[in-house]
Amino acid sequence: MTLYEELKARGLVAQITDEEIIDLINNGKATFYIGFDCTADSLTAGHFMALTLMKRLQMAGNKPIALIGGGTTMIGDPSGKTDMRKMMTVETIDSNVAHIKQQMSRFLDFSEGKAIIANNGDWLRSLNFIEFMRDIGSMFSVNKMLTAECYKARMATDNGLSFLEFTYMLMQSYDFLELFKKYGCRLEMGGNDQWSNMLGGADLIRRKERENAFACTFQLLLTHDGRKMGKTEAGALWLDPAKTSPYDFYQYWRNVDDQDVEKCLGLLTFLPMDEVRRLGALKDSQINEAKKVLAYEVTKLVHGEEEAEKA
């Protein structure tokens, strides 16, 4: 299989804007980015899936940019939210950024420019409102923006959509433009809920720079019946061992629903697809063997082999 075919087989590609993406990825020539908000001082299991995708692409020669939202977290993405986020102080956001940078360095190779960590606070926090609206806001149609699912869903709630959150699409699009200008980044990747924001960024680059830019989404980490994975009774499933112990982390994957085992093996481990399919096909009590493999492999990737053995 080509790399793109493997990503498709694993369920890591949902939508693409252009077939040109396939050649870029397969030939190891894509400079791409995925954004991570910093509402907490640790990444979660959902973020881990994005990191494994970045790692796969990096191993094939592509260059990942991990964009931490030191600026956009001050607004809050309305996608998938029923209410506005609580405002966070700059100090808290900056502290979270520092912790997340440290975590990411365990998953991606940042040596010799093989990957980049960027913080959109570096350019968003110093923007001049009038200049930004003249330069960037004039490129966006409100009519078109209101057709985005994330906006439509929020406008149907009692509290509606604040103007602050309405500007989020402009900020994320501006990120893509900045990364294009700084690093030649032509591809944004992210969850399916980011599709409208990503299209906005690709279109902004085409309009401002007269250059092609692309978007590629992946499915969110959901259970077979559509619930978000990585939620426990104690809250989120964190990558930080101080917030979720390696044992509890292992136990979560050891106890996933039978119907979710093959999907999780494909999305979250580096096992060959033949082995993923073999384990996923096990039935009844034998599926427990597949769950043990899943729990061990994911725990090893996040916490190391020693902690996986202990768990």
Short mmCIF file of C-alpha atoms in Angstrom, two decimals:
data_model
loop_
_atom_site.label_atom_id
_atom_site.label_comp_id
_atom_site.label_asym_id
_atom_site.label_seq_id
_atom_site.Cartn_x
_atom_site.Cartn_y
_atom_site.Cartn_z
CA MET A 1 0.00 0.00 0.00
CA THR A 2 1.05 3.59 -0.55
CA LEU A 3 1.08 5.79 2.54
CA TYR A 4 -2.19 7.44 1.51
CA GLU A 5 -3.84 4.04 0.95
CA GLU A 6 -2.70 2.96 4.41
CA LEU A 7 -4.09 6.14 6.01
CA LYS A 8 -7.41 5.46 4.27
CA ALA A 9 -7.40 1.83 5.40
CA ARG A 10 -6.73 2.89 8.99
CA GLY A 11 -9.60 5.38 8.92
CA LEU A 12 -7.26 8.38 9.21
CA VAL A 13 -8.53 10.19 6.11
CA ALA A 14 -12.13 11.38 5.79
CA GLN A 15 -12.28 14.30 3.31
CA ILE A 16 -9.75 15.94 1.03
CA THR A 17 -10.04 19.11 -1.03
CA ASP A 18 -7.83 17.99 -3.90
CA GLU A 19 -6.27 14.81 -5.34
CA GLU A 20 -2.91 16.63 -5.40
CA ILE A 21 -2.69 15.92 -1.65
CA ILE A 22 -2.23 12.22 -2.38
CA ASP A 23 0.97 12.72 -4.41
CA LEU A 24 2.35 15.24 -1.90
CA ILE A 25 1.90 12.80 0.99
CA ASN A 26 3.08 9.69 -0.86
CA ASN A 27 6.23 11.44 -2.10
CA GLY A 28 7.08 12.80 1.37
CA LYS A 29 6.86 16.39 0.14
CA ALA A 30 4.02 17.76 2.27
CA THR A 31 4.62 20.45 4.84
CA PHE A 32 1.42 20.22 6.84
CA TYR A 33 -0.01 21.41 10.13
CA ILE A 34 -2.48 20.31 12.77
CA GLY A 35 -3.73 22.74 15.40
CA PHE A 36 -3.98 21.93 19.10
CA ASP A 37 -5.86 24.11 21.56
CA CYS A 38 -4.35 24.65 24.99
CA THR A 39 -7.35 24.79 27.31
CA ALA A 40 -5.54 22.34 29.62
CA ASP A 41 -1.94 21.61 30.60
CA SER A 42 -2.02 18.18 28.96
CA LEU A 43 -3.12 16.64 25.69
CA THR A 44 -5.77 13.90 25.64
CA ALA A 45 -6.40 10.58 23.87
CA GLY A 46 -8.12 12.47 21.04
CA HIS A 47 -5.00 14.58 20.51
CA PHE A 48 -2.91 11.41 20.57
CA MET A 49 -4.67 10.15 17.44
CA ALA A 50 -3.63 13.36 15.65
CA LEU A 51 -0.05 12.90 16.90
CA THR A 52 0.11 9.34 15.55
CA LEU A 53 -1.07 10.65 12.18
CA MET A 54 1.67 13.29 12.24
CA LYS A 55 4.22 10.64 13.18
CA ARG A 56 3.19 8.37 10.27
CA LEU A 57 3.53 11.24 7.82
CA GLN A 58 6.86 12.33 9.32
CA MET A 59 8.26 8.79 9.02
CA ALA A 60 7.54 9.00 5.26
CA GLY A 61 9.52 12.24 4.91
CA ASN A 62 6.74 14.81 5.28
CA LYS A 63 7.28 17.77 7.61
CA PRO A 64 4.73 18.31 10.42
CA ILE A 65 3.98 21.62 12.07
CA ALA A 66 2.31 21.31 15.47
CA LEU A 67 0.46 24.58 15.94
CA ILE A 68 -0.42 25.33 19.55
CA GLY A 69 -3.29 27.77 19.98
CA GLY A 70 -1.82 30.32 22.35
CA GLY A 71 -3.88 32.92 20.46
CA THR A 72 -7.02 31.09 19.36
CA THR A 73 -7.53 29.58 22.83
CA MET A 74 -8.25 33.15 23.98
CA ILE A 75 -11.38 33.03 21.78
CA GLY A 76 -12.46 29.38 21.77
CA ASP A 77 -13.57 27.26 18.83
CA PRO A 78 -17.39 26.98 18.74
CA SER A 79 -17.23 23.65 16.86
CA GLY A 80 -19.01 20.93 18.81
CA LYS A 81 -19.71 23.24 21.75
CA THR A 82 -23.17 24.09 23.08
CA ASP A 83 -22.00 27.13 25.03
CA MET A 84 -19.18 29.65 25.05
CA ARG A 85 -15.95 28.62 26.73
CA LYS A 86 -14.90 30.25 29.96
CA MET A 87 -12.31 32.97 29.44
CA MET A 88 -8.77 31.94 30.36
CA THR A 89 -5.98 34.24 31.51
CA VAL A 90 -2.90 34.72 29.33
CA GLU A 91 -0.76 33.32 32.17
CA THR A 92 -2.76 30.07 32.30
CA ILE A 93 -2.68 29.71 28.51
CA ASP A 94 1.09 30.29 28.38
CA SER A 95 1.66 27.73 31.14
CA ASN A 96 -0.44 25.20 29.22
CA VAL A 97 1.52 25.91 26.03
CA ALA A 98 4.80 25.12 27.80
CA HIS A 99 3.47 21.78 29.12
CA ILE A 100 2.05 20.76 25.73
CA LYS A 101 5.30 21.59 23.91
CA GLN A 102 7.10 19.25 26.29
CA GLN A 103 4.59 16.43 25.66
CA MET A 104 4.78 16.74 21.88
CA SER A 105 8.55 16.34 21.84
CA ARG A 106 8.05 12.77 23.03
CA PHE A 107 6.05 11.83 19.93
CA LEU A 108 7.59 13.82 17.07
CA ASP A 109 11.21 14.26 15.99
CA PHE A 110 12.00 17.99 16.14
CA SER A 111 15.71 17.56 15.42
CA GLU A 112 17.33 19.21 12.37
CA GLY A 113 14.09 20.92 11.34
CA LYS A 114 12.22 17.65 10.79
CA ALA A 115 9.20 19.11 12.59
CA ILE A 116 8.19 22.52 13.88
CA ILE A 117 6.29 23.66 16.96
CA ALA A 118 4.60 27.01 16.42
CA ASN A 119 2.37 29.11 18.69
CA ASN A 120 -0.29 31.24 16.99
CA GLY A 121 -0.19 33.61 19.96
CA ASP A 122 3.03 34.92 18.37
CA TRP A 123 1.05 36.59 15.58
CA LEU A 124 -2.58 36.73 16.73
CA ARG A 125 -2.09 38.56 20.03
CA SER A 126 -0.45 41.58 18.41
CA LEU A 127 -2.97 42.07 15.59
CA ASN A 128 -4.49 45.49 14.98
CA PHE A 129 -8.26 45.04 14.74
CA ILE A 130 -8.91 47.62 12.00
CA GLU A 131 -6.00 46.43 9.86
CA PHE A 132 -6.99 42.78 10.33
CA MET A 133 -10.60 43.39 9.36
CA ARG A 134 -9.61 45.42 6.28
CA ASP A 135 -7.02 42.87 5.16
CA ILE A 136 -8.58 39.54 6.20
CA GLY A 137 -12.22 40.20 7.16
CA SER A 138 -12.92 41.63 3.71
CA MET A 139 -12.10 38.21 2.22
CA PHE A 140 -14.94 36.40 4.01
CA SER A 141 -18.64 36.27 3.16
CA VAL A 142 -20.91 36.27 6.22
CA ASN A 143 -23.57 34.46 4.16
CA LYS A 144 -21.13 31.66 3.43
CA MET A 145 -19.81 31.50 6.99
CA LEU A 146 -23.33 31.07 8.37
CA THR A 147 -23.74 27.87 6.35
CA ALA A 148 -20.97 26.20 8.42
CA GLU A 149 -22.34 23.43 10.63
CA CYS A 150 -20.49 24.66 13.73
CA TYR A 151 -22.20 28.07 13.46
CA LYS A 152 -25.64 26.71 12.57
CA ALA A 153 -25.60 24.37 15.58
CA ARG A 154 -24.67 27.16 17.99
CA MET A 155 -27.22 29.60 16.58
CA ALA A 156 -29.93 27.05 17.35
CA THR A 157 -29.07 27.05 21.09
CA ASP A 158 -30.61 29.34 23.71
CA ASN A 159 -27.42 31.36 24.17
CA GLY A 160 -26.71 31.61 20.44
CA LEU A 161 -23.34 32.46 18.95
CA SER A 162 -21.21 35.34 20.21
CA PHE A 163 -19.42 37.63 17.77
CA LEU A 164 -16.18 36.67 19.53
CA GLU A 165 -16.62 33.02 18.49
CA PHE A 166 -17.90 34.05 15.05
CA THR A 167 -14.42 35.46 14.33
CA TYR A 168 -12.75 32.11 15.11
CA MET A 169 -12.87 31.02 11.46
CA LEU A 170 -10.99 34.17 10.44
CA MET A 171 -8.30 33.52 13.06
CA GLN A 172 -7.79 29.88 12.06
CA SER A 173 -7.71 30.83 8.39
CA TYR A 174 -5.12 33.50 9.18
CA ASP A 175 -3.02 30.84 10.91
CA PHE A 176 -2.88 28.84 7.69
CA LEU A 177 -1.85 31.95 5.75
CA GLU A 178 0.91 32.74 8.27
CA LEU A 179 2.25 29.17 8.19
CA PHE A 180 2.21 29.25 4.40
CA LYS A 181 4.25 32.46 4.38
CA LYS A 182 6.67 31.37 7.13
CA TYR A 183 7.22 27.71 6.26
CA GLY A 184 5.65 27.02 2.86
CA CYS A 185 2.86 25.00 4.53
CA ARG A 186 0.23 24.04 1.94
CA LEU A 187 -1.80 21.42 3.82
CA GLU A 188 -3.93 21.70 6.94
CA MET A 189 -5.15 18.52 8.61
CA GLY A 190 -7.71 18.23 11.38
CA GLY A 191 -10.90 16.62 12.60
CA ASN A 192 -14.06 16.55 10.50
CA ASP A 193 -15.55 19.28 12.71
CA GLN A 194 -12.86 21.67 11.38
CA TRP A 195 -13.78 21.32 7.69
CA SER A 196 -15.35 24.78 7.30
CA ASN A 197 -12.46 26.51 9.10
CA MET A 198 -9.92 24.63 6.99
CA LEU A 199 -11.65 25.51 3.72
CA GLY A 200 -11.59 29.14 4.84
CA GLY A 201 -7.81 29.01 5.28
CA ALA A 202 -7.13 27.29 1.95
CA ASP A 203 -9.35 29.83 0.18
CA LEU A 204 -7.62 32.74 1.95
CA ILE A 205 -4.21 31.57 0.68
CA ARG A 206 -5.56 31.25 -2.85
CA ARG A 207 -7.03 34.75 -2.73
CA LYS A 208 -4.15 36.54 -0.98
CA GLU A 209 -1.13 34.66 -2.37
CA ARG A 210 -2.50 33.21 -5.64
CA GLU A 211 -1.17 29.82 -4.53
CA ASN A 212 -2.82 26.43 -4.03
CA ALA A 213 -3.47 25.19 -0.51
CA PHE A 214 -5.28 22.07 0.64
CA ALA A 215 -7.25 20.58 3.51
CA CYS A 216 -7.60 17.00 4.71
CA THR A 217 -9.78 15.83 7.59
CA PHE A 218 -9.85 12.71 9.72
CA GLN A 219 -12.71 11.22 11.71
CA LEU A 220 -12.89 12.20 15.36
CA LEU A 221 -12.10 9.47 17.86
CA LEU A 222 -15.64 8.19 18.43
CA THR A 223 -17.20 4.95 19.65
CA HIS A 224 -19.23 2.83 17.22
CA ASP A 225 -22.41 4.57 18.44
CA GLY A 226 -21.05 8.09 17.98
CA ARG A 227 -19.87 9.01 21.49
CA LYS A 228 -16.51 10.71 22.02
CA MET A 229 -13.82 8.28 23.13
CA GLY A 230 -11.38 9.14 25.89
CA LYS A 231 -14.03 10.15 28.42
CA THR A 232 -13.91 8.41 31.81
CA GLU A 233 -15.89 8.81 35.03
CA ALA A 234 -12.99 10.91 36.32
CA GLY A 235 -13.04 13.10 33.19
CA ALA A 236 -10.76 13.14 30.15
CA LEU A 237 -8.19 10.45 29.39
CA TRP A 238 -5.00 12.53 29.71
CA LEU A 239 -1.55 11.78 28.29
CA ASP A 240 0.07 13.27 31.40
CA PRO A 241 0.72 10.37 33.86
CA ALA A 242 0.11 12.76 36.78
CA LYS A 243 -3.47 13.32 35.54
CA THR A 244 -4.24 9.79 34.26
CA SER A 245 -1.97 7.04 35.59
CA PRO A 246 -0.46 4.61 33.05
CA TYR A 247 -2.47 1.84 34.76
CA ASP A 248 -5.79 3.68 34.33
CA PHE A 249 -4.77 4.59 30.79
CA TYR A 250 -4.10 0.91 30.02
CA GLN A 251 -7.37 -0.16 31.64
CA TYR A 252 -9.38 2.25 29.51
CA TRP A 253 -8.19 0.60 26.26
CA ARG A 254 -8.37 -2.87 27.80
CA ASN A 255 -12.10 -2.30 28.38
CA VAL A 256 -13.23 -0.67 25.13
CA ASP A 257 -16.32 -2.07 23.48
CA ASP A 258 -15.75 -5.14 21.28
CA GLN A 259 -17.04 -3.23 18.24
CA ASP A 260 -14.39 -0.51 18.66
CA VAL A 261 -11.29 -2.70 18.95
CA GLU A 262 -10.33 -2.94 15.26
CA LYS A 263 -10.93 0.76 14.70
CA CYS A 264 -8.74 1.72 17.68
CA LEU A 265 -5.97 -0.65 16.58
CA GLY A 266 -5.98 0.99 13.15
CA LEU A 267 -6.09 4.57 14.39
CA LEU A 268 -3.82 4.42 17.42
CA THR A 269 -1.16 1.73 16.90
CA PHE A 270 1.60 1.13 14.37
CA LEU A 271 0.77 -2.57 13.94
CA PRO A 272 0.60 -3.68 10.28
CA MET A 273 -2.91 -3.59 8.82
CA ASP A 274 -2.93 -7.39 8.31
CA GLU A 275 -2.41 -7.81 12.06
CA VAL A 276 -5.02 -5.14 12.83
CA ARG A 277 -7.57 -7.01 10.70
CA ARG A 278 -6.64 -10.38 12.23
CA LEU A 279 -7.07 -9.10 15.77
CA GLY A 280 -10.24 -7.22 14.86
CA ALA A 281 -11.81 -10.40 13.48
CA LEU A 282 -11.50 -12.30 16.79
CA LYS A 283 -14.84 -13.13 18.37
CA ASP A 284 -16.36 -13.78 21.79
CA SER A 285 -13.78 -14.35 24.56
CA GLN A 286 -10.89 -14.24 22.06
CA ILE A 287 -11.48 -10.53 21.46
CA ASN A 288 -9.96 -9.98 24.93
CA GLU A 289 -6.58 -10.91 23.45
CA ALA A 290 -6.99 -8.14 20.88
CA LYS A 291 -7.92 -5.68 23.66
CA LYS A 292 -4.77 -6.59 25.59
CA VAL A 293 -2.67 -5.91 22.49
CA LEU A 294 -4.46 -2.59 21.95
CA ALA A 295 -3.99 -1.50 25.57
CA TYR A 296 -0.32 -2.52 25.62
CA GLU A 297 0.57 -0.89 22.29
CA VAL A 298 -1.13 2.44 23.05
CA THR A 299 0.26 2.59 26.60
CA LYS A 300 3.75 1.80 25.28
CA LEU A 301 3.53 4.64 22.76
CA VAL A 302 2.33 7.16 25.35
CA HIS A 303 4.15 6.09 28.52
CA GLY A 304 6.99 3.84 27.35
CA GLU A 305 7.55 0.08 27.38
CA GLU A 306 8.38 -0.14 31.10
CA GLU A 307 5.10 1.47 32.18
CA ALA A 308 3.17 -0.64 29.65
CA GLU A 309 4.72 -3.81 31.13
CA LYS A 310 3.80 -2.67 34.66
CA ALA A 311 0.24 -1.89 33.61
#
